[in-house]
Amino acid sequence: MINLDKIRQLEEKSKLLEPEDNTRSHWQTQTNAYAESFIQNKKKQKAYEDYSNNDNKSDLALLDNPIQEEALNIDDVLNLVENSVVRPGIDLTSSRHFGYIPGGALYPSALGDFLAAITNKYAGSFFASPGSVRLENQLIRWIADLMSYPETAAGNLTSGGSIAHLIAITAAREAIQLKAKDYHRAVIYVSSQTHHSVLKALAIAGMREAKIRYLAVDNAYRMQTAQLPALIEKDRSNGLIPFMIVATAGTTEVGAIDDLDTIADICEQKKVWFHVDAAYGGFYILSEEISDKLKGIKRSDSFIIDPHKGLFLPYGSGAVIVKDKRHILAANSYQANYMQDALQDDELDPANLSPELTKHFRGLRIWMPLKLFGLKPFRAALTEKIYLARYFYQQIQKISGFEVGPFPDISVVLFRYLPKEGDTNKYNQMLVKSLLRDGRIYISTTTIAGNYYLRLAVGVYRTHLDDVDLCLKILKEHLKHKLL
C-alpha cells in the first residue's frame, strides 16, 4: 500500500527545488550585482593571482565547505565563488592576459548560456527541439560559408578542438574505409608544431599504433613540404596507408600558418585526407589583413575551429566541419528503439554528427553575440589583435637584450631576454617567476629546440594598445630587478 502522507511530505521538501518568485529575484539580483562588479573592476584586478607564496588561504575555503544537507544563502555562495574560484590563478578575461591562446567571454554569451539553461532545450534532435537544431546548423553553415565549403558539408558544435579533431579523424577513417586490422599501417603526417590534441584524438579513436611522421618546420615554424610527396610514395610502396596530413592555421606555440595551398595540392595528387587545425587562426579569415593566408582551408576535407578563441567566446565553444557529410554521419549516426519518435529527414541531428548524445545547447552562446553585435566589431577586433602583436614585436626589440622569434603570422609573439652572462634559459625562467609574483600581466612560455621562450598572445577582446604598452613597461621594470 502506497503511503500518500509520505508522498505529500516528500513533495513539500522537493518543492524547495522550485524557488518562489521573491527568492528567485533575490538570487538573480545578487548574482547580477556580483557579475557587474566583476566586469566593472577588471582594470583593478590582477591578470594572475599567486597564492602559493601567500598567507591568504581563502582559495582553500571550498575544502571547508563540502556539499551537505543544509543550504547556504546566496551571499555566502557568491563569496566562495569570488574568493575560492574566481580570484586564484589566471584571470582569463583580463585585458592583460597574454598567455596561451586567449579567449574572451563576451557578455551576450553569458546571456545565451543563461537562456539555454533556463529553457533546457535538447539540442541533439530536431524532433525534440527544431529551433535549437536549426540554430546550430545555421551556425555550422555560416562557418562553412566563411571557408567556401560546399553545400555537401556538415559539422558539429563541440566543446573545443579535442573533440573536434576526434570527429574529423573518425570521419576520415570512414571515408577511406580504414579497418582496425590496418591501423598499424596508417600514416599521419604532422609537424613538430602540430597540437598535441591531434595525437590524443588518434589514441582515443583506437589508432595509437598508427605511424606518425613529423615533418620539419622552417625558420617561421611552418611545415616544410618539399619532401612530403616522396615520403608519401615511399610509405605507400612499403605497404603502408598514407591516411591524413594535418596542417595548422595558427600554431599554438608561435601562431604560424602552414602553406595550405601547397599541402592541398599534395593531398589531391596523392589521394590523402587533408585536415586543417584552424582552432586558433580560422576566424581571422574575417580580417582582410591575413585572410588570403587562410583561403586554402576551402580545399581541405575537414577542419576544426574554436569560437572560444577567434570569436572571443567562453571556453567550451568549438566546431568541426567535414566537406562531405556522408563521412561524418557514417562515423556517428546510430539509432535506438526508444528514440524511434525522433526519426526525421528535415534537418541533420547534431547527435548523429558527434559522439555526444546528451548535448548542451551551446549554440545560443555563439548566436547571441553574433546577432547582437553583428560582424563588424569582430572584424575590427581581430585586425586590432594582429596589429597589437606586430606593435609589440617592434617595440620589444627596442629594449636592449631582447631577442624575438619570427614575425607574427597572426597574434602570437615569441621572445626572450639574452643576459650578458649566465644561463639564458634560467634567466628567462626567473623573469617569468618575477612576473607571476607581480601579477599585473600574465605571459605563458614554451620551449623550442631546447630554448626557453616567453610568448605574448594577444587575443582577449578587451586588450588594447594601453595594455600592450603596460606589458612593455612591466617587462622593463623587471629587468631592473634582481630576479633571484
Short mmCIF file of C-alpha atoms in Angstrom, two decimals:
data_model
loop_
_atom_site.label_atom_id
_atom_site.label_comp_id
_atom_site.label_asym_id
_atom_site.label_seq_id
_atom_site.Cartn_x
_atom_site.Cartn_y
_atom_site.Cartn_z
CA MET A 1 0.00 0.00 0.00
CA ILE A 2 1.49 3.36 -1.04
CA ASN A 3 1.66 5.85 1.83
CA LEU A 4 0.10 9.05 0.45
CA ASP A 5 1.10 11.06 3.52
CA LYS A 6 4.73 10.15 2.88
CA ILE A 7 4.42 11.27 -0.75
CA ARG A 8 2.95 14.60 0.33
CA GLN A 9 5.75 15.12 2.88
CA LEU A 10 8.34 14.43 0.20
CA GLU A 11 6.51 16.76 -2.14
CA GLU A 12 6.80 19.63 0.31
CA LYS A 13 10.56 19.13 0.61
CA SER A 14 11.10 18.63 -3.10
CA LYS A 15 9.27 21.88 -3.86
CA LEU A 16 12.31 23.67 -2.48
CA LEU A 17 13.86 22.99 -5.90
CA GLU A 18 11.33 25.42 -7.39
CA PRO A 19 12.12 28.66 -5.51
CA GLU A 20 9.40 31.23 -5.09
CA ASP A 21 9.38 34.47 -7.08
CA ASN A 22 10.96 36.61 -4.35
CA THR A 23 13.75 34.09 -3.72
CA ARG A 24 14.46 33.75 -7.41
CA SER A 25 14.51 37.51 -7.82
CA HIS A 26 16.88 37.94 -4.86
CA TRP A 27 19.28 35.31 -6.18
CA GLN A 28 19.28 36.89 -9.62
CA THR A 29 19.78 40.38 -8.21
CA GLN A 30 22.75 39.32 -6.08
CA THR A 31 24.32 37.26 -8.86
CA ASN A 32 23.91 40.05 -11.37
CA ALA A 33 25.40 42.56 -8.91
CA TYR A 34 28.42 40.26 -8.48
CA ALA A 35 28.80 39.90 -12.26
CA GLU A 36 28.59 43.67 -12.77
CA SER A 37 31.19 44.27 -10.07
CA PHE A 38 33.48 41.70 -11.67
CA ILE A 39 33.22 43.40 -15.07
CA GLN A 40 33.49 46.99 -13.81
CA ASN A 41 36.58 46.25 -11.74
CA LYS A 42 38.54 44.48 -14.49
CA LYS A 43 41.28 47.12 -14.64
CA LYS A 44 41.89 46.85 -10.90
CA GLN A 45 42.19 43.09 -10.89
CA LYS A 46 45.44 41.23 -11.45
CA ALA A 47 45.88 39.09 -14.51
CA TYR A 48 47.40 36.44 -12.26
CA GLU A 49 46.82 35.90 -8.54
CA ASP A 50 49.56 33.80 -6.99
CA TYR A 51 48.51 32.18 -3.72
CA SER A 52 51.40 29.71 -3.50
CA ASN A 53 53.69 32.08 -1.55
CA ASN A 54 50.93 33.82 0.32
CA ASP A 55 49.39 33.55 3.76
CA ASN A 56 45.97 34.20 2.28
CA LYS A 57 44.35 30.77 2.02
CA SER A 58 40.83 31.86 1.16
CA ASP A 59 41.18 29.89 -2.06
CA LEU A 60 41.07 26.77 0.10
CA ALA A 61 37.73 27.68 1.66
CA LEU A 62 36.00 25.29 -0.73
CA LEU A 63 37.62 22.41 1.13
CA ASP A 64 35.95 23.60 4.32
CA ASN A 65 32.55 23.74 2.64
CA PRO A 66 31.62 20.27 1.43
CA ILE A 67 28.23 19.51 -0.08
CA GLN A 68 25.85 18.97 2.83
CA GLU A 69 22.17 18.61 3.74
CA GLU A 70 21.52 22.21 4.68
CA ALA A 71 21.54 25.16 2.28
CA LEU A 72 23.78 28.23 2.23
CA ASN A 73 22.47 31.70 1.49
CA ILE A 74 23.32 33.35 -1.83
CA ASP A 75 25.82 35.82 -0.32
CA ASP A 76 27.88 33.02 1.23
CA VAL A 77 27.81 31.09 -2.03
CA LEU A 78 28.97 34.11 -4.04
CA ASN A 79 31.76 34.78 -1.53
CA LEU A 80 33.01 31.25 -2.07
CA VAL A 81 32.87 31.76 -5.81
CA GLU A 82 34.79 35.05 -5.60
CA ASN A 83 37.50 34.01 -3.15
CA SER A 84 37.93 30.33 -3.95
CA VAL A 85 37.17 30.10 -7.66
CA VAL A 86 37.48 33.44 -9.44
CA ARG A 87 40.46 35.12 -7.78
CA PRO A 88 43.17 32.40 -7.66
CA GLY A 89 45.20 31.70 -10.79
CA ILE A 90 44.87 33.31 -14.23
CA ASP A 91 42.10 35.79 -14.95
CA LEU A 92 41.28 34.55 -18.42
CA THR A 93 39.05 37.57 -19.06
CA SER A 94 41.71 40.15 -18.20
CA SER A 95 42.88 42.58 -20.87
CA ARG A 96 46.39 41.80 -19.61
CA HIS A 97 46.07 38.03 -20.09
CA PHE A 98 48.64 37.33 -22.80
CA GLY A 99 49.10 33.61 -22.14
CA TYR A 100 48.34 30.51 -24.20
CA ILE A 101 45.71 31.37 -26.84
CA PRO A 102 43.36 33.74 -25.00
CA GLY A 103 39.60 33.65 -25.39
CA GLY A 104 37.15 36.21 -24.22
CA ALA A 105 33.79 35.56 -22.52
CA LEU A 106 31.61 38.10 -24.30
CA TYR A 107 28.69 39.29 -22.19
CA PRO A 108 25.92 38.18 -24.62
CA SER A 109 27.34 34.65 -24.43
CA ALA A 110 26.55 34.61 -20.72
CA LEU A 111 23.00 35.63 -21.55
CA GLY A 112 22.84 32.84 -24.11
CA ASP A 113 24.07 30.28 -21.58
CA PHE A 114 21.54 31.57 -19.05
CA LEU A 115 18.68 31.16 -21.51
CA ALA A 116 19.97 27.76 -22.63
CA ALA A 117 20.00 26.57 -19.01
CA ILE A 118 16.60 28.05 -18.15
CA THR A 119 14.86 26.62 -21.20
CA ASN A 120 16.96 23.42 -21.15
CA LYS A 121 16.36 22.70 -24.82
CA TYR A 122 17.81 19.43 -26.06
CA ALA A 123 19.99 20.37 -29.00
CA GLY A 124 20.71 16.84 -30.19
CA SER A 125 17.46 16.08 -32.00
CA PHE A 126 15.32 18.07 -34.43
CA PHE A 127 12.21 16.27 -33.18
CA ALA A 128 12.87 17.38 -29.60
CA SER A 129 13.84 20.96 -30.43
CA PRO A 130 13.63 22.00 -34.07
CA GLY A 131 14.58 25.61 -33.27
CA SER A 132 17.78 24.82 -31.37
CA VAL A 133 18.91 22.32 -34.01
CA ARG A 134 18.18 24.75 -36.83
CA LEU A 135 20.07 27.48 -34.97
CA GLU A 136 23.14 25.28 -34.51
CA ASN A 137 23.02 24.01 -38.07
CA GLN A 138 22.71 27.61 -39.25
CA LEU A 139 25.92 28.45 -37.35
CA ILE A 140 27.69 25.46 -38.90
CA ARG A 141 26.56 26.60 -42.34
CA TRP A 142 27.81 30.14 -41.66
CA ILE A 143 31.25 28.83 -40.65
CA ALA A 144 31.31 26.54 -43.68
CA ASP A 145 30.47 29.51 -45.91
CA LEU A 146 33.33 31.51 -44.38
CA MET A 147 35.68 28.82 -45.67
CA SER A 148 33.87 28.43 -49.01
CA TYR A 149 32.84 24.87 -48.21
CA PRO A 150 30.15 23.33 -50.45
CA GLU A 151 26.54 22.55 -49.55
CA THR A 152 27.53 18.93 -49.01
CA ALA A 153 29.36 19.91 -45.80
CA ALA A 154 28.15 19.16 -42.30
CA GLY A 155 29.58 19.63 -38.84
CA ASN A 156 29.03 19.95 -35.16
CA LEU A 157 29.44 22.49 -32.37
CA THR A 158 31.80 20.87 -29.89
CA SER A 159 33.35 21.64 -26.52
CA GLY A 160 36.60 22.55 -28.26
CA GLY A 161 39.37 21.35 -30.53
CA SER A 162 39.99 17.99 -28.89
CA ILE A 163 36.53 16.57 -29.58
CA ALA A 164 36.50 18.33 -32.95
CA HIS A 165 39.71 16.54 -34.01
CA LEU A 166 38.26 13.22 -32.87
CA ILE A 167 35.17 13.72 -35.04
CA ALA A 168 37.26 14.69 -38.07
CA ILE A 169 39.59 11.71 -37.66
CA THR A 170 36.72 9.22 -37.41
CA ALA A 171 35.07 10.81 -40.47
CA ALA A 172 38.32 10.42 -42.42
CA ARG A 173 38.58 6.84 -41.25
CA GLU A 174 35.10 6.16 -42.67
CA ALA A 175 35.89 7.97 -45.91
CA ILE A 176 38.82 5.72 -46.80
CA GLN A 177 37.28 2.65 -45.14
CA LEU A 178 40.26 2.15 -42.85
CA LYS A 179 39.76 -1.03 -40.79
CA ALA A 180 41.05 -1.73 -37.30
CA LYS A 181 43.28 -4.52 -38.59
CA ASP A 182 45.14 -1.91 -40.66
CA TYR A 183 45.57 0.85 -38.06
CA HIS A 184 49.23 -0.06 -37.61
CA ARG A 185 49.76 0.61 -41.34
CA ALA A 186 48.08 4.03 -41.36
CA VAL A 187 50.37 7.06 -41.61
CA ILE A 188 49.56 10.55 -40.34
CA TYR A 189 51.80 13.43 -41.43
CA VAL A 190 52.21 16.29 -38.96
CA SER A 191 54.84 18.84 -37.99
CA SER A 192 56.61 19.48 -34.71
CA GLN A 193 54.16 22.36 -34.22
CA THR A 194 51.01 20.21 -34.56
CA HIS A 195 48.84 20.48 -31.45
CA HIS A 196 49.00 17.51 -29.10
CA SER A 197 45.21 17.16 -29.19
CA VAL A 198 45.56 15.62 -32.66
CA LEU A 199 47.68 12.79 -31.26
CA LYS A 200 45.35 12.42 -28.30
CA ALA A 201 42.35 12.13 -30.63
CA LEU A 202 44.13 9.46 -32.67
CA ALA A 203 44.75 7.47 -29.49
CA ILE A 204 41.13 7.80 -28.37
CA ALA A 205 40.00 6.70 -31.84
CA GLY A 206 41.96 3.48 -31.31
CA MET A 207 44.76 4.45 -33.67
CA ARG A 208 47.59 4.59 -31.17
CA GLU A 209 49.55 2.14 -33.34
CA ALA A 210 49.37 4.35 -36.42
CA LYS A 211 52.65 5.78 -37.65
CA ILE A 212 53.26 9.48 -37.09
CA ARG A 213 55.61 11.25 -39.48
CA TYR A 214 56.96 14.50 -38.05
CA LEU A 215 57.87 16.90 -40.82
CA ALA A 216 60.46 19.59 -40.20
CA VAL A 217 59.47 23.24 -39.93
CA ASP A 218 61.17 26.26 -41.48
CA ASN A 219 62.53 29.31 -39.65
CA ALA A 220 58.97 30.65 -39.26
CA TYR A 221 57.85 27.28 -37.80
CA ARG A 222 55.72 26.40 -40.83
CA MET A 223 55.59 22.82 -42.09
CA GLN A 224 58.22 22.07 -44.74
CA THR A 225 56.58 20.22 -47.62
CA ALA A 226 59.30 19.67 -50.23
CA GLN A 227 59.96 16.08 -49.15
CA LEU A 228 56.34 15.21 -48.48
CA PRO A 229 55.34 13.75 -51.90
CA ALA A 230 58.36 11.44 -51.95
CA LEU A 231 57.73 10.41 -48.34
CA ILE A 232 54.12 9.51 -49.13
CA GLU A 233 55.17 7.45 -52.14
CA LYS A 234 57.84 5.66 -50.12
CA ASP A 235 55.32 4.80 -47.39
CA ARG A 236 52.82 3.54 -49.96
CA SER A 237 55.44 1.39 -51.72
CA ASN A 238 56.33 -0.13 -48.34
CA GLY A 239 52.78 -1.36 -47.85
CA LEU A 240 51.68 1.47 -45.57
CA ILE A 241 48.49 3.53 -45.93
CA PRO A 242 49.04 7.31 -46.16
CA PHE A 243 45.97 8.42 -44.24
CA MET A 244 45.97 12.10 -43.31
CA ILE A 245 48.04 15.28 -43.48
CA VAL A 246 47.35 17.72 -40.66
CA ALA A 247 48.11 21.34 -41.45
CA THR A 248 47.78 24.15 -38.94
CA ALA A 249 46.27 27.58 -39.49
CA GLY A 250 47.76 29.28 -36.45
CA THR A 251 50.03 27.06 -34.36
CA THR A 252 49.63 27.31 -30.61
CA GLU A 253 53.30 27.96 -29.84
CA VAL A 254 54.05 30.67 -32.39
CA GLY A 255 50.87 31.33 -34.39
CA ALA A 256 52.35 30.08 -37.67
CA ILE A 257 50.11 29.38 -40.68
CA ASP A 258 51.23 26.46 -42.81
CA ASP A 259 51.27 26.74 -46.61
CA LEU A 260 47.73 25.43 -47.02
CA ASP A 261 47.54 25.55 -50.82
CA THR A 262 50.77 23.62 -51.31
CA ILE A 263 49.63 20.96 -48.84
CA ALA A 264 46.23 20.82 -50.59
CA ASP A 265 47.99 20.20 -53.92
CA ILE A 266 49.92 17.29 -52.42
CA CYS A 267 46.81 15.80 -50.82
CA GLU A 268 44.91 15.96 -54.11
CA GLN A 269 47.77 14.43 -56.08
CA LYS A 270 48.49 11.67 -53.57
CA LYS A 271 44.87 10.95 -52.52
CA VAL A 272 45.43 11.71 -48.84
CA TRP A 273 42.84 13.25 -46.48
CA PHE A 274 43.60 16.93 -45.84
CA HIS A 275 42.70 18.11 -42.34
CA VAL A 276 43.30 21.66 -41.07
CA ASP A 277 43.62 22.64 -37.44
CA ALA A 278 42.23 26.18 -37.60
CA ALA A 279 41.24 26.21 -33.92
CA TYR A 280 43.18 29.40 -33.24
CA GLY A 281 43.56 31.08 -36.59
CA GLY A 282 40.44 30.17 -38.54
CA PHE A 283 38.22 33.12 -37.66
CA TYR A 284 40.98 35.54 -38.64
CA ILE A 285 39.69 34.96 -42.16
CA LEU A 286 37.28 37.76 -41.18
CA SER A 287 40.26 40.14 -41.24
CA GLU A 288 41.40 41.31 -44.67
CA GLU A 289 44.89 41.67 -43.21
CA ILE A 290 45.60 37.92 -43.37
CA SER A 291 42.52 36.33 -44.97
CA ASP A 292 44.48 35.34 -48.09
CA LYS A 293 46.73 33.10 -46.00
CA LEU A 294 43.69 31.17 -44.79
CA LYS A 295 41.77 30.71 -48.04
CA GLY A 296 43.43 27.33 -48.61
CA ILE A 297 41.18 25.92 -45.89
CA LYS A 298 38.46 25.66 -48.55
CA ARG A 299 40.47 22.88 -50.20
CA SER A 300 40.62 20.72 -47.09
CA ASP A 301 38.47 17.65 -46.42
CA SER A 302 37.83 18.74 -42.84
CA PHE A 303 38.78 21.49 -40.44
CA ILE A 304 38.27 22.46 -36.84
CA ILE A 305 37.78 25.97 -35.49
CA ASP A 306 37.28 27.39 -31.98
CA PRO A 307 34.81 30.24 -31.46
CA HIS A 308 36.18 30.48 -27.91
CA LYS A 309 39.38 31.75 -29.49
CA GLY A 310 38.66 33.73 -32.65
CA LEU A 311 35.20 34.93 -31.63
CA PHE A 312 36.15 35.77 -28.01
CA LEU A 313 33.54 33.41 -26.52
CA PRO A 314 33.60 31.47 -23.24
CA TYR A 315 35.52 28.20 -23.15
CA GLY A 316 33.61 25.18 -24.36
CA SER A 317 32.88 26.61 -27.82
CA GLY A 318 34.41 24.63 -30.68
CA ALA A 319 33.37 23.36 -34.09
CA VAL A 320 34.29 20.77 -36.70
CA ILE A 321 33.19 20.71 -40.34
CA VAL A 322 33.60 17.88 -42.84
CA LYS A 323 33.28 18.62 -46.56
CA ASP A 324 31.21 15.51 -47.33
CA LYS A 325 28.51 14.93 -44.73
CA ARG A 326 28.27 11.23 -45.60
CA HIS A 327 31.53 10.54 -43.79
CA ILE A 328 30.71 12.33 -40.53
CA LEU A 329 27.28 10.67 -40.49
CA ALA A 330 28.80 7.24 -41.11
CA ALA A 331 31.09 7.68 -38.10
CA ASN A 332 28.48 8.97 -35.64
CA SER A 333 24.94 8.06 -36.69
CA TYR A 334 23.21 5.41 -34.57
CA GLN A 335 19.60 4.58 -33.77
CA ALA A 336 17.85 3.10 -30.75
CA ASN A 337 14.31 1.76 -30.38
CA TYR A 338 13.43 4.21 -27.63
CA MET A 339 14.30 7.11 -29.95
CA GLN A 340 12.09 5.97 -32.84
CA ASP A 341 9.84 9.05 -32.47
CA ALA A 342 12.79 11.26 -33.33
CA LEU A 343 13.40 9.82 -36.79
CA GLN A 344 13.00 12.52 -39.45
CA ASP A 345 14.69 13.95 -42.53
CA ASP A 346 14.04 17.69 -42.13
CA GLU A 347 17.39 18.58 -40.58
CA LEU A 348 20.63 16.86 -39.66
CA ASP A 349 20.52 15.88 -35.99
CA PRO A 350 23.64 17.04 -34.10
CA ALA A 351 23.54 13.79 -32.10
CA ASN A 352 24.25 11.95 -35.38
CA LEU A 353 27.27 14.13 -36.10
CA SER A 354 29.14 13.76 -32.82
CA PRO A 355 29.94 11.25 -30.04
CA GLU A 356 27.61 13.30 -27.85
CA LEU A 357 24.02 12.13 -27.49
CA THR A 358 23.24 14.26 -24.46
CA LYS A 359 24.12 17.60 -25.96
CA HIS A 360 24.24 21.01 -24.32
CA PHE A 361 22.60 23.79 -26.33
CA ARG A 362 25.91 25.61 -26.77
CA GLY A 363 24.84 27.28 -30.00
CA LEU A 364 22.99 30.05 -28.17
CA ARG A 365 26.23 31.37 -26.63
CA ILE A 366 27.62 31.77 -30.17
CA TRP A 367 24.47 33.04 -31.87
CA MET A 368 23.60 35.74 -29.32
CA PRO A 369 26.80 37.82 -29.71
CA LEU A 370 26.74 37.47 -33.50
CA LYS A 371 23.16 38.74 -33.61
CA LEU A 372 23.53 41.50 -31.00
CA PHE A 373 26.85 42.85 -32.31
CA GLY A 374 26.87 41.91 -35.99
CA LEU A 375 30.17 41.01 -37.69
CA LYS A 376 31.72 44.48 -37.95
CA PRO A 377 33.16 44.69 -34.42
CA PHE A 378 34.51 41.14 -34.70
CA ARG A 379 36.37 42.03 -37.89
CA ALA A 380 37.77 45.15 -36.22
CA ALA A 381 38.80 43.34 -33.03
CA LEU A 382 40.58 40.55 -34.90
CA THR A 383 42.51 43.02 -37.05
CA GLU A 384 43.35 45.08 -33.96
CA LYS A 385 44.87 41.99 -32.29
CA ILE A 386 47.05 41.38 -35.34
CA TYR A 387 48.32 44.96 -35.26
CA LEU A 388 48.90 44.86 -31.48
CA ALA A 389 51.05 41.76 -31.84
CA ARG A 390 53.07 43.42 -34.59
CA TYR A 391 53.40 46.55 -32.47
CA PHE A 392 54.76 44.51 -29.54
CA TYR A 393 57.10 42.68 -31.91
CA GLN A 394 58.56 46.03 -32.99
CA GLN A 395 58.70 47.63 -29.54
CA ILE A 396 60.21 44.70 -27.63
CA GLN A 397 63.20 44.80 -29.97
CA LYS A 398 63.83 48.39 -28.87
CA ILE A 399 64.51 47.16 -25.33
CA SER A 400 68.17 46.17 -25.20
CA GLY A 401 68.74 42.46 -24.67
CA PHE A 402 65.52 41.05 -26.07
CA GLU A 403 65.50 38.60 -28.96
CA VAL A 404 62.37 37.81 -30.94
CA GLY A 405 61.14 34.84 -32.94
CA PRO A 406 59.61 35.12 -36.42
CA PHE A 407 57.37 37.99 -37.46
CA PRO A 408 53.90 37.03 -36.19
CA ASP A 409 51.58 35.45 -38.76
CA ILE A 410 48.62 36.26 -36.52
CA SER A 411 48.84 37.48 -32.92
CA VAL A 412 51.49 35.45 -31.08
CA VAL A 413 54.99 36.81 -30.48
CA LEU A 414 57.88 34.62 -29.36
CA PHE A 415 60.63 36.41 -27.42
CA ARG A 416 63.27 36.00 -24.72
CA TYR A 417 65.91 38.04 -22.93
CA LEU A 418 69.60 37.36 -23.60
CA PRO A 419 71.59 38.22 -20.46
CA LYS A 420 75.17 39.34 -20.85
CA GLU A 421 76.27 36.45 -18.66
CA GLY A 422 74.77 33.32 -17.16
CA ASP A 423 72.33 30.75 -18.47
CA THR A 424 69.73 32.26 -20.82
CA ASN A 425 67.04 29.70 -20.06
CA LYS A 426 67.41 30.10 -16.29
CA TYR A 427 67.34 33.87 -16.58
CA ASN A 428 64.07 33.81 -18.52
CA GLN A 429 62.57 31.31 -16.11
CA MET A 430 63.37 33.70 -13.27
CA LEU A 431 61.93 36.59 -15.26
CA VAL A 432 58.65 34.72 -15.63
CA LYS A 433 58.55 33.88 -11.92
CA SER A 434 59.07 37.55 -11.15
CA LEU A 435 56.18 38.47 -13.48
CA LEU A 436 53.95 35.91 -11.75
CA ARG A 437 54.69 37.40 -8.35
CA ASP A 438 53.78 40.82 -9.75
CA GLY A 439 50.59 39.52 -11.35
CA ARG A 440 49.64 42.63 -13.33
CA ILE A 441 50.21 40.77 -16.59
CA TYR A 442 50.23 37.09 -17.44
CA ILE A 443 52.57 35.71 -20.12
CA SER A 444 52.97 31.99 -20.80
CA THR A 445 56.10 30.19 -22.01
CA THR A 446 57.28 27.38 -24.25
CA THR A 447 60.49 25.52 -25.02
CA ILE A 448 61.57 25.03 -28.64
CA ALA A 449 64.77 23.20 -29.60
CA GLY A 450 65.94 23.48 -26.00
CA ASN A 451 65.38 27.24 -25.82
CA TYR A 452 63.01 28.67 -23.23
CA TYR A 453 60.80 31.41 -24.69
CA LEU A 454 58.16 33.79 -23.45
CA ARG A 455 55.02 34.04 -25.58
CA LEU A 456 52.84 37.10 -25.91
CA ALA A 457 49.45 36.04 -27.27
CA VAL A 458 47.02 38.89 -27.96
CA GLY A 459 43.51 37.52 -28.06
CA VAL A 460 41.22 38.93 -25.38
CA TYR A 461 38.72 41.35 -26.90
CA ARG A 462 39.36 43.78 -24.00
CA THR A 463 43.07 44.02 -24.85
CA HIS A 464 44.02 47.35 -26.42
CA LEU A 465 47.10 49.50 -27.01
CA ASP A 466 47.38 50.70 -23.41
CA ASP A 467 47.53 47.09 -22.20
CA VAL A 468 50.37 46.23 -24.56
CA ASP A 469 52.22 49.39 -23.54
CA LEU A 470 51.78 48.42 -19.89
CA CYS A 471 53.16 44.98 -20.67
CA LEU A 472 56.28 46.52 -22.22
CA LYS A 473 56.66 48.85 -19.23
CA ILE A 474 56.40 45.97 -16.74
CA LEU A 475 58.95 43.90 -18.66
CA LYS A 476 61.39 46.82 -18.46
CA GLU A 477 60.76 47.17 -14.72
CA HIS A 478 61.50 43.54 -14.01
CA LEU A 479 64.74 43.61 -15.96
CA LYS A 480 65.98 46.21 -13.47
CA HIS A 481 65.32 43.92 -10.52
CA LYS A 482 67.47 41.13 -9.25
CA LEU A 483 65.47 38.09 -10.27
CA LEU A 484 66.91 35.62 -7.78
#
